[in-house]
mmCIF file with all atom_site columns, C-alpha atoms and ligand atoms in Angstrom:
data_model
loop_
_atom_site.group_PDB
_atom_site.id
_atom_site.type_symbol
_atom_site.label_atom_id
_atom_site.label_alt_id
_atom_site.label_comp_id
_atom_site.label_asym_id
_atom_site.label_entity_id
_atom_site.label_seq_id
_atom_site.pdbx_PDB_ins_code
_atom_site.Cartn_x
_atom_site.Cartn_y
_atom_site.Cartn_z
_atom_site.occupancy
_atom_site.B_iso_or_equiv
_atom_site.pdbx_formal_charge
_atom_site.auth_seq_id
_atom_site.auth_comp_id
_atom_site.auth_asym_id
_atom_site.auth_atom_id
_atom_site.pdbx_PDB_model_num
ATOM   1   C  CA  . UNK W 1 1   ? 2.613   -21.929 -9.412  1.00 50.00 ? 1   UNK W CA  1
ATOM   2   C  CA  . UNK W 1 2   ? 3.621   -21.808 -13.061 1.00 53.00 ? 2   UNK W CA  1
ATOM   3   C  CA  . UNK W 1 3   ? 4.887   -19.048 -15.136 1.00 66.00 ? 3   UNK W CA  1
ATOM   4   C  CA  . UNK W 1 4   ? 7.385   -16.270 -14.167 1.00 81.00 ? 4   UNK W CA  1
ATOM   5   C  CA  . UNK W 1 5   ? 7.265   -14.885 -10.511 1.00 87.00 ? 5   UNK W CA  1
ATOM   6   C  CA  . UNK W 1 6   ? 6.183   -11.221 -10.061 1.00 91.00 ? 6   UNK W CA  1
ATOM   7   C  CA  . UNK W 1 7   ? 8.821   -8.981  -8.757  1.00 94.00 ? 7   UNK W CA  1
ATOM   8   C  CA  . UNK W 1 8   ? 7.356   -6.904  -5.861  1.00 94.00 ? 8   UNK W CA  1
ATOM   9   C  CA  . UNK W 1 9   ? 8.592   -3.940  -3.875  1.00 96.00 ? 9   UNK W CA  1
ATOM   10  C  CA  . UNK W 1 10  ? 7.430   -2.587  -0.596  1.00 96.00 ? 10  UNK W CA  1
ATOM   11  C  CA  . UNK W 1 11  ? 8.502   0.952   0.378   1.00 97.00 ? 11  UNK W CA  1
ATOM   12  C  CA  . UNK W 1 12  ? 7.465   3.492   3.221   1.00 97.00 ? 12  UNK W CA  1
ATOM   13  C  CA  . UNK W 1 13  ? 7.905   7.190   2.958   1.00 97.00 ? 13  UNK W CA  1
ATOM   14  C  CA  . UNK W 1 14  ? 6.769   9.522   5.864   1.00 96.00 ? 14  UNK W CA  1
ATOM   15  C  CA  . UNK W 1 15  ? 4.229   7.620   7.769   1.00 94.00 ? 15  UNK W CA  1
ATOM   16  C  CA  . UNK W 1 16  ? 3.996   5.698   11.135  1.00 95.00 ? 16  UNK W CA  1
ATOM   17  C  CA  . UNK W 1 17  ? 5.347   2.141   9.569   1.00 93.00 ? 17  UNK W CA  1
ATOM   18  C  CA  . UNK W 1 18  ? 2.055   0.286   10.613  1.00 95.00 ? 18  UNK W CA  1
ATOM   19  C  CA  . UNK W 1 19  ? 1.380   -0.157  7.112   1.00 95.00 ? 19  UNK W CA  1
ATOM   20  C  CA  . UNK W 1 20  ? 4.812   -2.222  6.984   1.00 93.00 ? 20  UNK W CA  1
ATOM   21  C  CA  . UNK W 1 21  ? 3.744   -4.203  10.044  1.00 92.00 ? 21  UNK W CA  1
ATOM   22  C  CA  . UNK W 1 22  ? 0.524   -5.113  8.374   1.00 90.00 ? 22  UNK W CA  1
ATOM   23  C  CA  . UNK W 1 23  ? 2.569   -6.673  5.810   1.00 89.00 ? 23  UNK W CA  1
ATOM   24  C  CA  . UNK W 1 24  ? 4.495   -8.529  8.177   1.00 87.00 ? 24  UNK W CA  1
ATOM   25  C  CA  . UNK W 1 25  ? 1.494   -9.693  10.106  1.00 84.00 ? 25  UNK W CA  1
ATOM   26  C  CA  . UNK W 1 26  ? 0.421   -11.369 6.770   1.00 80.00 ? 26  UNK W CA  1
ATOM   27  C  CA  . UNK W 1 27  ? 3.659   -13.548 6.928   1.00 72.00 ? 27  UNK W CA  1
ATOM   28  C  CA  . UNK W 1 28  ? 1.807   -16.817 6.829   1.00 70.00 ? 28  UNK W CA  1
ATOM   29  C  CA  . UNK W 1 29  ? 0.230   -15.750 3.651   1.00 70.00 ? 29  UNK W CA  1
ATOM   30  C  CA  . UNK W 1 30  ? 3.246   -13.838 2.474   1.00 72.00 ? 30  UNK W CA  1
ATOM   31  C  CA  . UNK W 1 31  ? 4.996   -17.141 2.472   1.00 71.00 ? 31  UNK W CA  1
ATOM   32  C  CA  . UNK W 1 32  ? 2.336   -18.144 0.031   1.00 74.00 ? 32  UNK W CA  1
ATOM   33  C  CA  . UNK W 1 33  ? 2.494   -15.037 -1.783  1.00 77.00 ? 33  UNK W CA  1
ATOM   34  C  CA  . UNK W 1 34  ? 6.322   -15.731 -2.267  1.00 78.00 ? 34  UNK W CA  1
ATOM   35  C  CA  . UNK W 1 35  ? 5.369   -18.736 -4.387  1.00 77.00 ? 35  UNK W CA  1
ATOM   36  C  CA  . UNK W 1 36  ? 4.032   -16.438 -6.930  1.00 78.00 ? 36  UNK W CA  1
ATOM   37  C  CA  . UNK W 1 37  ? 5.849   -13.248 -6.165  1.00 86.00 ? 37  UNK W CA  1
ATOM   38  C  CA  . UNK W 1 38  ? 9.286   -12.456 -5.387  1.00 90.00 ? 38  UNK W CA  1
ATOM   39  C  CA  . UNK W 1 39  ? 9.820   -9.675  -2.754  1.00 92.00 ? 39  UNK W CA  1
ATOM   40  C  CA  . UNK W 1 40  ? 12.864  -7.997  -4.337  1.00 94.00 ? 40  UNK W CA  1
ATOM   41  C  CA  . UNK W 1 41  ? 12.923  -4.652  -2.409  1.00 96.00 ? 41  UNK W CA  1
ATOM   42  C  CA  . UNK W 1 42  ? 11.857  -3.935  1.227   1.00 95.00 ? 42  UNK W CA  1
ATOM   43  C  CA  . UNK W 1 43  ? 13.954  -1.654  3.076   1.00 95.00 ? 43  UNK W CA  1
ATOM   44  C  CA  . UNK W 1 44  ? 11.920  -1.704  6.274   1.00 93.00 ? 44  UNK W CA  1
ATOM   45  C  CA  . UNK W 1 45  ? 12.165  -5.626  6.630   1.00 91.00 ? 45  UNK W CA  1
ATOM   46  C  CA  . UNK W 1 46  ? 15.598  -6.364  4.768   1.00 93.00 ? 46  UNK W CA  1
ATOM   47  C  CA  . UNK W 1 47  ? 17.461  -3.005  4.583   1.00 94.00 ? 47  UNK W CA  1
ATOM   48  C  CA  . UNK W 1 48  ? 17.542  -3.429  0.808   1.00 94.00 ? 48  UNK W CA  1
ATOM   49  C  CA  . UNK W 1 49  ? 19.617  -0.595  -0.769  1.00 94.00 ? 49  UNK W CA  1
ATOM   50  C  CA  . UNK W 1 50  ? 18.241  1.214   -3.947  1.00 94.00 ? 50  UNK W CA  1
ATOM   51  C  CA  . UNK W 1 51  ? 21.187  -0.306  -5.972  1.00 93.00 ? 51  UNK W CA  1
ATOM   52  C  CA  . UNK W 1 52  ? 19.167  -3.619  -5.599  1.00 91.00 ? 52  UNK W CA  1
ATOM   53  C  CA  . UNK W 1 53  ? 15.900  -2.320  -7.166  1.00 93.00 ? 53  UNK W CA  1
ATOM   54  C  CA  . UNK W 1 54  ? 15.497  -4.221  -10.447 1.00 91.00 ? 54  UNK W CA  1
ATOM   55  C  CA  . UNK W 1 55  ? 14.758  -2.158  -13.582 1.00 92.00 ? 55  UNK W CA  1
ATOM   56  C  CA  . UNK W 1 56  ? 11.792  -4.441  -14.492 1.00 92.00 ? 56  UNK W CA  1
ATOM   57  C  CA  . UNK W 1 57  ? 9.930   -4.352  -11.280 1.00 95.00 ? 57  UNK W CA  1
ATOM   58  C  CA  . UNK W 1 58  ? 6.212   -5.596  -11.586 1.00 95.00 ? 58  UNK W CA  1
ATOM   59  C  CA  . UNK W 1 59  ? 4.168   -4.265  -8.714  1.00 96.00 ? 59  UNK W CA  1
ATOM   60  C  CA  . UNK W 1 60  ? 5.410   -1.463  -6.099  1.00 97.00 ? 60  UNK W CA  1
ATOM   61  C  CA  . UNK W 1 61  ? 3.524   -0.816  -2.914  1.00 97.00 ? 61  UNK W CA  1
ATOM   62  C  CA  . UNK W 1 62  ? 3.994   2.570   -1.644  1.00 98.00 ? 62  UNK W CA  1
ATOM   63  C  CA  . UNK W 1 63  ? 3.030   3.632   1.886   1.00 98.00 ? 63  UNK W CA  1
ATOM   64  C  CA  . UNK W 1 64  ? 3.391   6.864   3.661   1.00 97.00 ? 64  UNK W CA  1
ATOM   65  C  CA  . UNK W 1 65  ? 2.960   10.566  2.478   1.00 98.00 ? 65  UNK W CA  1
ATOM   66  C  CA  . UNK W 1 66  ? 5.564   12.703  0.517   1.00 97.00 ? 66  UNK W CA  1
ATOM   67  C  CA  . UNK W 1 67  ? 7.072   14.724  3.244   1.00 94.00 ? 67  UNK W CA  1
ATOM   68  C  CA  . UNK W 1 68  ? 10.644  14.883  2.280   1.00 93.00 ? 68  UNK W CA  1
ATOM   69  C  CA  . UNK W 1 69  ? 12.719  15.228  -1.084  1.00 94.00 ? 69  UNK W CA  1
ATOM   70  C  CA  . UNK W 1 70  ? 13.863  11.809  -0.435  1.00 95.00 ? 70  UNK W CA  1
ATOM   71  C  CA  . UNK W 1 71  ? 10.246  10.619  -0.303  1.00 97.00 ? 71  UNK W CA  1
ATOM   72  C  CA  . UNK W 1 72  ? 9.718   12.479  -3.597  1.00 97.00 ? 72  UNK W CA  1
ATOM   73  C  CA  . UNK W 1 73  ? 12.723  10.802  -5.213  1.00 97.00 ? 73  UNK W CA  1
ATOM   74  C  CA  . UNK W 1 74  ? 11.537  7.258   -3.906  1.00 97.00 ? 74  UNK W CA  1
ATOM   75  C  CA  . UNK W 1 75  ? 8.186   7.726   -5.621  1.00 98.00 ? 75  UNK W CA  1
ATOM   76  C  CA  . UNK W 1 76  ? 9.748   8.768   -8.841  1.00 98.00 ? 76  UNK W CA  1
ATOM   77  C  CA  . UNK W 1 77  ? 12.167  5.778   -8.770  1.00 97.00 ? 77  UNK W CA  1
ATOM   78  C  CA  . UNK W 1 78  ? 9.543   3.409   -8.175  1.00 98.00 ? 78  UNK W CA  1
ATOM   79  C  CA  . UNK W 1 79  ? 7.022   4.868   -10.569 1.00 98.00 ? 79  UNK W CA  1
ATOM   80  C  CA  . UNK W 1 80  ? 10.202  4.597   -13.195 1.00 97.00 ? 80  UNK W CA  1
ATOM   81  C  CA  . UNK W 1 81  ? 10.660  0.970   -12.524 1.00 97.00 ? 81  UNK W CA  1
ATOM   82  C  CA  . UNK W 1 82  ? 7.249   -0.555  -11.637 1.00 97.00 ? 82  UNK W CA  1
ATOM   83  C  CA  . UNK W 1 83  ? 4.577   -1.698  -14.018 1.00 95.00 ? 83  UNK W CA  1
ATOM   84  C  CA  . UNK W 1 84  ? 1.946   -1.222  -11.329 1.00 96.00 ? 84  UNK W CA  1
ATOM   85  C  CA  . UNK W 1 85  ? 2.343   1.405   -8.593  1.00 98.00 ? 85  UNK W CA  1
ATOM   86  C  CA  . UNK W 1 86  ? -0.086  1.219   -5.581  1.00 98.00 ? 86  UNK W CA  1
ATOM   87  C  CA  . UNK W 1 87  ? -0.804  3.810   -3.084  1.00 98.00 ? 87  UNK W CA  1
ATOM   88  C  CA  . UNK W 1 88  ? -0.828  1.615   0.098   1.00 98.00 ? 88  UNK W CA  1
ATOM   89  C  CA  . UNK W 1 89  ? -2.768  3.126   3.063   1.00 97.00 ? 89  UNK W CA  1
ATOM   90  C  CA  . UNK W 1 90  ? -4.498  6.450   3.806   1.00 96.00 ? 90  UNK W CA  1
ATOM   91  C  CA  . UNK W 1 91  ? -1.063  8.429   3.847   1.00 97.00 ? 91  UNK W CA  1
ATOM   92  C  CA  . UNK W 1 92  ? -0.021  7.416   0.448   1.00 98.00 ? 92  UNK W CA  1
ATOM   93  C  CA  . UNK W 1 93  ? -3.686  7.489   -0.979  1.00 97.00 ? 93  UNK W CA  1
ATOM   94  C  CA  . UNK W 1 94  ? -4.756  10.982  0.556   1.00 96.00 ? 94  UNK W CA  1
ATOM   95  C  CA  . UNK W 1 95  ? -1.858  12.391  2.727   1.00 95.00 ? 95  UNK W CA  1
ATOM   96  C  CA  . UNK W 1 96  ? -3.092  11.025  5.830   1.00 94.00 ? 96  UNK W CA  1
ATOM   97  C  CA  . UNK W 1 97  ? -1.989  12.133  9.158   1.00 93.00 ? 97  UNK W CA  1
ATOM   98  C  CA  . UNK W 1 98  ? 1.310   13.445  7.906   1.00 92.00 ? 98  UNK W CA  1
ATOM   99  C  CA  . UNK W 1 99  ? -0.926  15.815  5.683   1.00 92.00 ? 99  UNK W CA  1
ATOM   100 C  CA  . UNK W 1 100 ? -1.831  17.777  8.671   1.00 91.00 ? 100 UNK W CA  1
ATOM   101 C  CA  . UNK W 1 101 ? 1.427   19.420  8.450   1.00 88.00 ? 101 UNK W CA  1
ATOM   102 C  CA  . UNK W 1 102 ? 0.340   21.225  5.477   1.00 87.00 ? 102 UNK W CA  1
ATOM   103 C  CA  . UNK W 1 103 ? -2.022  23.127  7.528   1.00 86.00 ? 103 UNK W CA  1
ATOM   104 C  CA  . UNK W 1 104 ? 0.953   25.102  9.007   1.00 78.00 ? 104 UNK W CA  1
ATOM   105 C  CA  . UNK W 1 105 ? 3.452   27.046  7.217   1.00 66.00 ? 105 UNK W CA  1
ATOM   106 C  CA  . UNK W 1 106 ? 6.241   25.731  9.458   1.00 60.00 ? 106 UNK W CA  1
ATOM   107 C  CA  . UNK W 1 107 ? 8.675   24.467  7.272   1.00 58.00 ? 107 UNK W CA  1
ATOM   108 C  CA  . UNK W 1 108 ? 11.183  24.245  4.956   1.00 58.00 ? 108 UNK W CA  1
ATOM   109 C  CA  . UNK W 1 109 ? 13.473  26.894  6.475   1.00 61.00 ? 109 UNK W CA  1
ATOM   110 C  CA  . UNK W 1 110 ? 13.207  24.970  9.824   1.00 63.00 ? 110 UNK W CA  1
ATOM   111 C  CA  . UNK W 1 111 ? 15.298  21.995  8.605   1.00 63.00 ? 111 UNK W CA  1
ATOM   112 C  CA  . UNK W 1 112 ? 17.230  24.245  5.722   1.00 66.00 ? 112 UNK W CA  1
ATOM   113 C  CA  . UNK W 1 113 ? 20.835  24.163  6.327   1.00 69.00 ? 113 UNK W CA  1
ATOM   114 C  CA  . UNK W 1 114 ? 20.673  21.518  9.083   1.00 77.00 ? 114 UNK W CA  1
ATOM   115 C  CA  . UNK W 1 115 ? 22.513  18.527  7.727   1.00 79.00 ? 115 UNK W CA  1
ATOM   116 C  CA  . UNK W 1 116 ? 21.090  16.255  10.484  1.00 82.00 ? 116 UNK W CA  1
ATOM   117 C  CA  . UNK W 1 117 ? 17.294  16.841  9.274   1.00 82.00 ? 117 UNK W CA  1
ATOM   118 C  CA  . UNK W 1 118 ? 15.916  15.881  5.893   1.00 86.00 ? 118 UNK W CA  1
ATOM   119 C  CA  . UNK W 1 119 ? 14.953  18.420  3.308   1.00 87.00 ? 119 UNK W CA  1
ATOM   120 C  CA  . UNK W 1 120 ? 11.225  18.841  3.536   1.00 88.00 ? 120 UNK W CA  1
ATOM   121 C  CA  . UNK W 1 121 ? 8.958   19.505  0.382   1.00 90.00 ? 121 UNK W CA  1
ATOM   122 C  CA  . UNK W 1 122 ? 6.788   22.651  0.291   1.00 87.00 ? 122 UNK W CA  1
ATOM   123 C  CA  . UNK W 1 123 ? 3.789   20.683  0.997   1.00 90.00 ? 123 UNK W CA  1
ATOM   124 C  CA  . UNK W 1 124 ? 2.839   17.336  2.256   1.00 95.00 ? 124 UNK W CA  1
ATOM   125 C  CA  . UNK W 1 125 ? 1.752   15.235  -0.926  1.00 96.00 ? 125 UNK W CA  1
ATOM   126 C  CA  . UNK W 1 126 ? -0.188  12.097  -1.658  1.00 97.00 ? 126 UNK W CA  1
ATOM   127 C  CA  . UNK W 1 127 ? 1.442   9.744   -3.996  1.00 98.00 ? 127 UNK W CA  1
ATOM   128 C  CA  . UNK W 1 128 ? -0.567  10.742  -7.042  1.00 98.00 ? 128 UNK W CA  1
ATOM   129 C  CA  . UNK W 1 129 ? 0.209   14.291  -6.426  1.00 97.00 ? 129 UNK W CA  1
ATOM   130 C  CA  . UNK W 1 130 ? 3.831   13.551  -7.412  1.00 98.00 ? 130 UNK W CA  1
ATOM   131 C  CA  . UNK W 1 131 ? 3.586   10.644  -9.958  1.00 98.00 ? 131 UNK W CA  1
ATOM   132 C  CA  . UNK W 1 132 ? 0.736   8.661   -11.854 1.00 98.00 ? 132 UNK W CA  1
ATOM   133 C  CA  . UNK W 1 133 ? -0.653  5.933   -9.618  1.00 98.00 ? 133 UNK W CA  1
ATOM   134 C  CA  . UNK W 1 134 ? -2.420  2.814   -10.868 1.00 97.00 ? 134 UNK W CA  1
ATOM   135 C  CA  . UNK W 1 135 ? -4.493  1.434   -7.812  1.00 96.00 ? 135 UNK W CA  1
ATOM   136 C  CA  . UNK W 1 136 ? -5.263  2.458   -4.227  1.00 96.00 ? 136 UNK W CA  1
ATOM   137 C  CA  . UNK W 1 137 ? -5.675  0.612   -1.165  1.00 95.00 ? 137 UNK W CA  1
ATOM   138 C  CA  . UNK W 1 138 ? -6.811  2.917   1.371   1.00 93.00 ? 138 UNK W CA  1
ATOM   139 C  CA  . UNK W 1 139 ? -7.079  2.352   5.036   1.00 92.00 ? 139 UNK W CA  1
ATOM   140 C  CA  . UNK W 1 140 ? -5.015  3.321   8.254   1.00 94.00 ? 140 UNK W CA  1
ATOM   141 C  CA  . UNK W 1 141 ? -3.618  0.683   7.888   1.00 93.00 ? 141 UNK W CA  1
ATOM   142 C  CA  . UNK W 1 142 ? -5.725  -1.228  5.188   1.00 91.00 ? 142 UNK W CA  1
ATOM   143 C  CA  . UNK W 1 143 ? -7.501  -4.272  6.312   1.00 86.00 ? 143 UNK W CA  1
ATOM   144 C  CA  . UNK W 1 144 ? -5.453  -7.445  5.800   1.00 83.00 ? 144 UNK W CA  1
ATOM   145 C  CA  . UNK W 1 145 ? -8.159  -9.207  3.875   1.00 80.00 ? 145 UNK W CA  1
ATOM   146 C  CA  . UNK W 1 146 ? -8.501  -6.272  1.537   1.00 84.00 ? 146 UNK W CA  1
ATOM   147 C  CA  . UNK W 1 147 ? -4.664  -6.286  0.896   1.00 87.00 ? 147 UNK W CA  1
ATOM   148 C  CA  . UNK W 1 148 ? -4.501  -9.951  0.428   1.00 83.00 ? 148 UNK W CA  1
ATOM   149 C  CA  . UNK W 1 149 ? -7.442  -9.543  -2.215  1.00 83.00 ? 149 UNK W CA  1
ATOM   150 C  CA  . UNK W 1 150 ? -5.167  -6.910  -3.919  1.00 87.00 ? 150 UNK W CA  1
ATOM   151 C  CA  . UNK W 1 151 ? -2.065  -8.904  -3.744  1.00 86.00 ? 151 UNK W CA  1
ATOM   152 C  CA  . UNK W 1 152 ? -3.718  -11.857 -5.402  1.00 82.00 ? 152 UNK W CA  1
ATOM   153 C  CA  . UNK W 1 153 ? -5.050  -9.716  -8.214  1.00 85.00 ? 153 UNK W CA  1
ATOM   154 C  CA  . UNK W 1 154 ? -1.779  -7.841  -8.911  1.00 88.00 ? 154 UNK W CA  1
ATOM   155 C  CA  . UNK W 1 155 ? 0.285   -10.883 -8.879  1.00 84.00 ? 155 UNK W CA  1
ATOM   156 C  CA  . UNK W 1 156 ? -2.115  -12.785 -10.716 1.00 74.00 ? 156 UNK W CA  1
ATOM   157 C  CA  . UNK W 1 157 ? -2.546  -15.575 -8.308  1.00 65.00 ? 157 UNK W CA  1
ATOM   158 C  CA  . UNK W 1 158 ? -6.086  -16.347 -7.869  1.00 59.00 ? 158 UNK W CA  1
ATOM   159 C  CA  . UNK W 1 159 ? -5.226  -20.048 -6.985  1.00 61.00 ? 159 UNK W CA  1
ATOM   160 C  CA  . UNK W 1 160 ? -3.434  -18.769 -3.657  1.00 63.00 ? 160 UNK W CA  1
ATOM   161 C  CA  . UNK W 1 161 ? -5.153  -19.460 -0.475  1.00 60.00 ? 161 UNK W CA  1
ATOM   162 C  CA  . UNK W 1 162 ? -8.272  -17.342 -0.815  1.00 58.00 ? 162 UNK W CA  1
ATOM   163 C  CA  . UNK W 1 163 ? -9.265  -14.749 1.993   1.00 59.00 ? 163 UNK W CA  1
ATOM   164 C  CA  . UNK W 1 164 ? -11.949 -13.342 -0.413  1.00 57.00 ? 164 UNK W CA  1
ATOM   165 C  CA  . UNK W 1 165 ? -15.107 -14.214 1.928   1.00 59.00 ? 165 UNK W CA  1
ATOM   166 C  CA  . UNK W 1 166 ? -14.921 -11.097 3.938   1.00 57.00 ? 166 UNK W CA  1
ATOM   167 C  CA  . UNK W 1 167 ? -13.344 -8.932  1.381   1.00 62.00 ? 167 UNK W CA  1
ATOM   168 C  CA  . UNK W 1 168 ? -15.818 -9.755  -1.254  1.00 62.00 ? 168 UNK W CA  1
ATOM   169 C  CA  . UNK W 1 169 ? -18.490 -8.823  0.747   1.00 65.00 ? 169 UNK W CA  1
ATOM   170 C  CA  . UNK W 1 170 ? -17.395 -5.315  1.070   1.00 76.00 ? 170 UNK W CA  1
ATOM   171 C  CA  . UNK W 1 171 ? -15.654 -4.832  -2.362  1.00 82.00 ? 171 UNK W CA  1
ATOM   172 C  CA  . UNK W 1 172 ? -17.808 -3.454  -5.108  1.00 83.00 ? 172 UNK W CA  1
ATOM   173 C  CA  . UNK W 1 173 ? -19.111 -6.450  -7.093  1.00 82.00 ? 173 UNK W CA  1
ATOM   174 C  CA  . UNK W 1 174 ? -17.318 -6.009  -10.366 1.00 82.00 ? 174 UNK W CA  1
ATOM   175 C  CA  . UNK W 1 175 ? -13.921 -5.735  -8.444  1.00 82.00 ? 175 UNK W CA  1
ATOM   176 C  CA  . UNK W 1 176 ? -14.504 -8.776  -6.321  1.00 81.00 ? 176 UNK W CA  1
ATOM   177 C  CA  . UNK W 1 177 ? -15.575 -10.728 -9.548  1.00 80.00 ? 177 UNK W CA  1
ATOM   178 C  CA  . UNK W 1 178 ? -12.557 -9.899  -11.354 1.00 80.00 ? 178 UNK W CA  1
ATOM   179 C  CA  . UNK W 1 179 ? -10.250 -10.907 -8.401  1.00 78.00 ? 179 UNK W CA  1
ATOM   180 C  CA  . UNK W 1 180 ? -12.216 -14.214 -8.022  1.00 76.00 ? 180 UNK W CA  1
ATOM   181 C  CA  . UNK W 1 181 ? -11.736 -14.777 -11.766 1.00 77.00 ? 181 UNK W CA  1
ATOM   182 C  CA  . UNK W 1 182 ? -7.949  -13.951 -11.588 1.00 74.00 ? 182 UNK W CA  1
ATOM   183 C  CA  . UNK W 1 183 ? -8.385  -10.878 -13.747 1.00 79.00 ? 183 UNK W CA  1
ATOM   184 C  CA  . UNK W 1 184 ? -6.615  -7.632  -12.793 1.00 85.00 ? 184 UNK W CA  1
ATOM   185 C  CA  . UNK W 1 185 ? -9.245  -4.941  -12.387 1.00 88.00 ? 185 UNK W CA  1
ATOM   186 C  CA  . UNK W 1 186 ? -9.057  -1.721  -14.394 1.00 89.00 ? 186 UNK W CA  1
ATOM   187 C  CA  . UNK W 1 187 ? -6.389  0.840   -13.539 1.00 92.00 ? 187 UNK W CA  1
ATOM   188 C  CA  . UNK W 1 188 ? -7.784  3.400   -11.159 1.00 93.00 ? 188 UNK W CA  1
ATOM   189 C  CA  . UNK W 1 189 ? -9.680  0.873   -9.126  1.00 91.00 ? 189 UNK W CA  1
ATOM   190 C  CA  . UNK W 1 190 ? -9.827  1.265   -5.361  1.00 91.00 ? 190 UNK W CA  1
ATOM   191 C  CA  . UNK W 1 191 ? -9.538  -1.804  -3.161  1.00 89.00 ? 191 UNK W CA  1
ATOM   192 C  CA  . UNK W 1 192 ? -11.808 -0.700  -0.476  1.00 86.00 ? 192 UNK W CA  1
ATOM   193 C  CA  . UNK W 1 193 ? -15.447 -1.393  0.527   1.00 79.00 ? 193 UNK W CA  1
ATOM   194 C  CA  . UNK W 1 194 ? -18.243 0.756   -0.474  1.00 75.00 ? 194 UNK W CA  1
ATOM   195 C  CA  . UNK W 1 195 ? -19.329 1.364   3.046   1.00 72.00 ? 195 UNK W CA  1
ATOM   196 C  CA  . UNK W 1 196 ? -17.405 2.574   6.086   1.00 70.00 ? 196 UNK W CA  1
ATOM   197 C  CA  . UNK W 1 197 ? -16.747 -0.139  8.782   1.00 67.00 ? 197 UNK W CA  1
ATOM   198 C  CA  . UNK W 1 198 ? -19.068 2.068   11.008  1.00 69.00 ? 198 UNK W CA  1
ATOM   199 C  CA  . UNK W 1 199 ? -21.828 1.266   8.711   1.00 69.00 ? 199 UNK W CA  1
ATOM   200 C  CA  . UNK W 1 200 ? -21.479 -2.408  8.703   1.00 65.00 ? 200 UNK W CA  1
ATOM   201 C  CA  . UNK W 1 201 ? -20.848 -2.966  12.404  1.00 65.00 ? 201 UNK W CA  1
ATOM   202 C  CA  . UNK W 1 202 ? -23.215 -5.398  14.230  1.00 64.00 ? 202 UNK W CA  1
ATOM   203 C  CA  . UNK W 1 203 ? -22.133 -4.580  17.592  1.00 61.00 ? 203 UNK W CA  1
ATOM   204 C  CA  . UNK W 1 204 ? -25.167 -5.208  19.828  1.00 51.00 ? 204 UNK W CA  1
ATOM   205 C  CA  . UNK W 1 205 ? -24.300 -2.066  22.122  1.00 53.00 ? 205 UNK W CA  1
ATOM   206 C  CA  . UNK W 1 206 ? -24.428 0.074   19.268  1.00 55.00 ? 206 UNK W CA  1
ATOM   207 C  CA  . UNK W 1 207 ? -27.495 -1.193  17.859  1.00 55.00 ? 207 UNK W CA  1
ATOM   208 C  CA  . UNK W 1 208 ? -29.105 -0.758  21.110  1.00 56.00 ? 208 UNK W CA  1
ATOM   209 C  CA  . UNK W 1 209 ? -27.925 2.717   21.643  1.00 57.00 ? 209 UNK W CA  1
ATOM   210 C  CA  . UNK W 1 210 ? -29.134 3.826   18.193  1.00 55.00 ? 210 UNK W CA  1
ATOM   211 C  CA  . UNK W 1 211 ? -32.507 2.006   18.060  1.00 51.00 ? 211 UNK W CA  1
HETATM 212 FE FE1 . SF4 D 2 .   ? 0.549   4.712   9.616   1.00 63.67 ? 301 SF4 D FE1 1
HETATM 213 FE FE2 . SF4 D 2 .   ? -1.932  4.703   8.662   1.00 63.67 ? 301 SF4 D FE2 1
HETATM 214 FE FE3 . SF4 D 2 .   ? -0.219  6.151   7.473   1.00 63.67 ? 301 SF4 D FE3 1
HETATM 215 FE FE4 . SF4 D 2 .   ? -0.149  3.472   7.097   1.00 63.67 ? 301 SF4 D FE4 1
HETATM 216 S  S1  . SF4 D 2 .   ? -1.839  4.953   6.457   1.00 63.67 ? 301 SF4 D S1  1
HETATM 217 S  S2  . SF4 D 2 .   ? 1.589   4.726   7.411   1.00 63.67 ? 301 SF4 D S2  1
HETATM 218 S  S3  . SF4 D 2 .   ? -1.020  2.901   9.419   1.00 63.67 ? 301 SF4 D S3  1
HETATM 219 S  S4  . SF4 D 2 .   ? -0.691  6.556   9.456   1.00 63.67 ? 301 SF4 D S4  1
#
């Protein structure tokens, strides 16, 4: 690889941590990823402290919904430091399962005054309800091929081992073409298929059931 390595941060707010585990599962490719990108901040894997977050971060992947004041502060810090901020997973993109907590008025007073419990925000928020977001990779967790496609685009590493065969068949054509060409898709792009998985499943049993 030539050129300066991109600085990457992965962070999880309020979620189940399976988004972090998806990234860990990609570790074979993550090794390749680290030829082009330097993972400088990943508290879940490395216990990285906020003091180690560079001021000139290139890409921040943010998983989990915003449920606590600490989540909100993390979103603001990463937005301030990163060129591209990505809502990673359904919780960050839409509120996800933690968002169900907004259906009750439970609350802030439950934790208020208890130093052992985190301070809750008034409502559970998706990332873009708190700070501007550049890209989304939805899914619970996102599929590994779509994540890999997004990472290749975001770090400008089209030459890394491709996993676009599956992803390209599900991504909108302009998005797949941009990634294949090593071009960053326009901000606001969503790294997801145009059809739900159920619409493309070829399971014989299901075909028989509905035929
Ligand atoms: Fe867990 Fe799904 Fe939320 Fe990711 S999007 S943190 S997998 S609940």
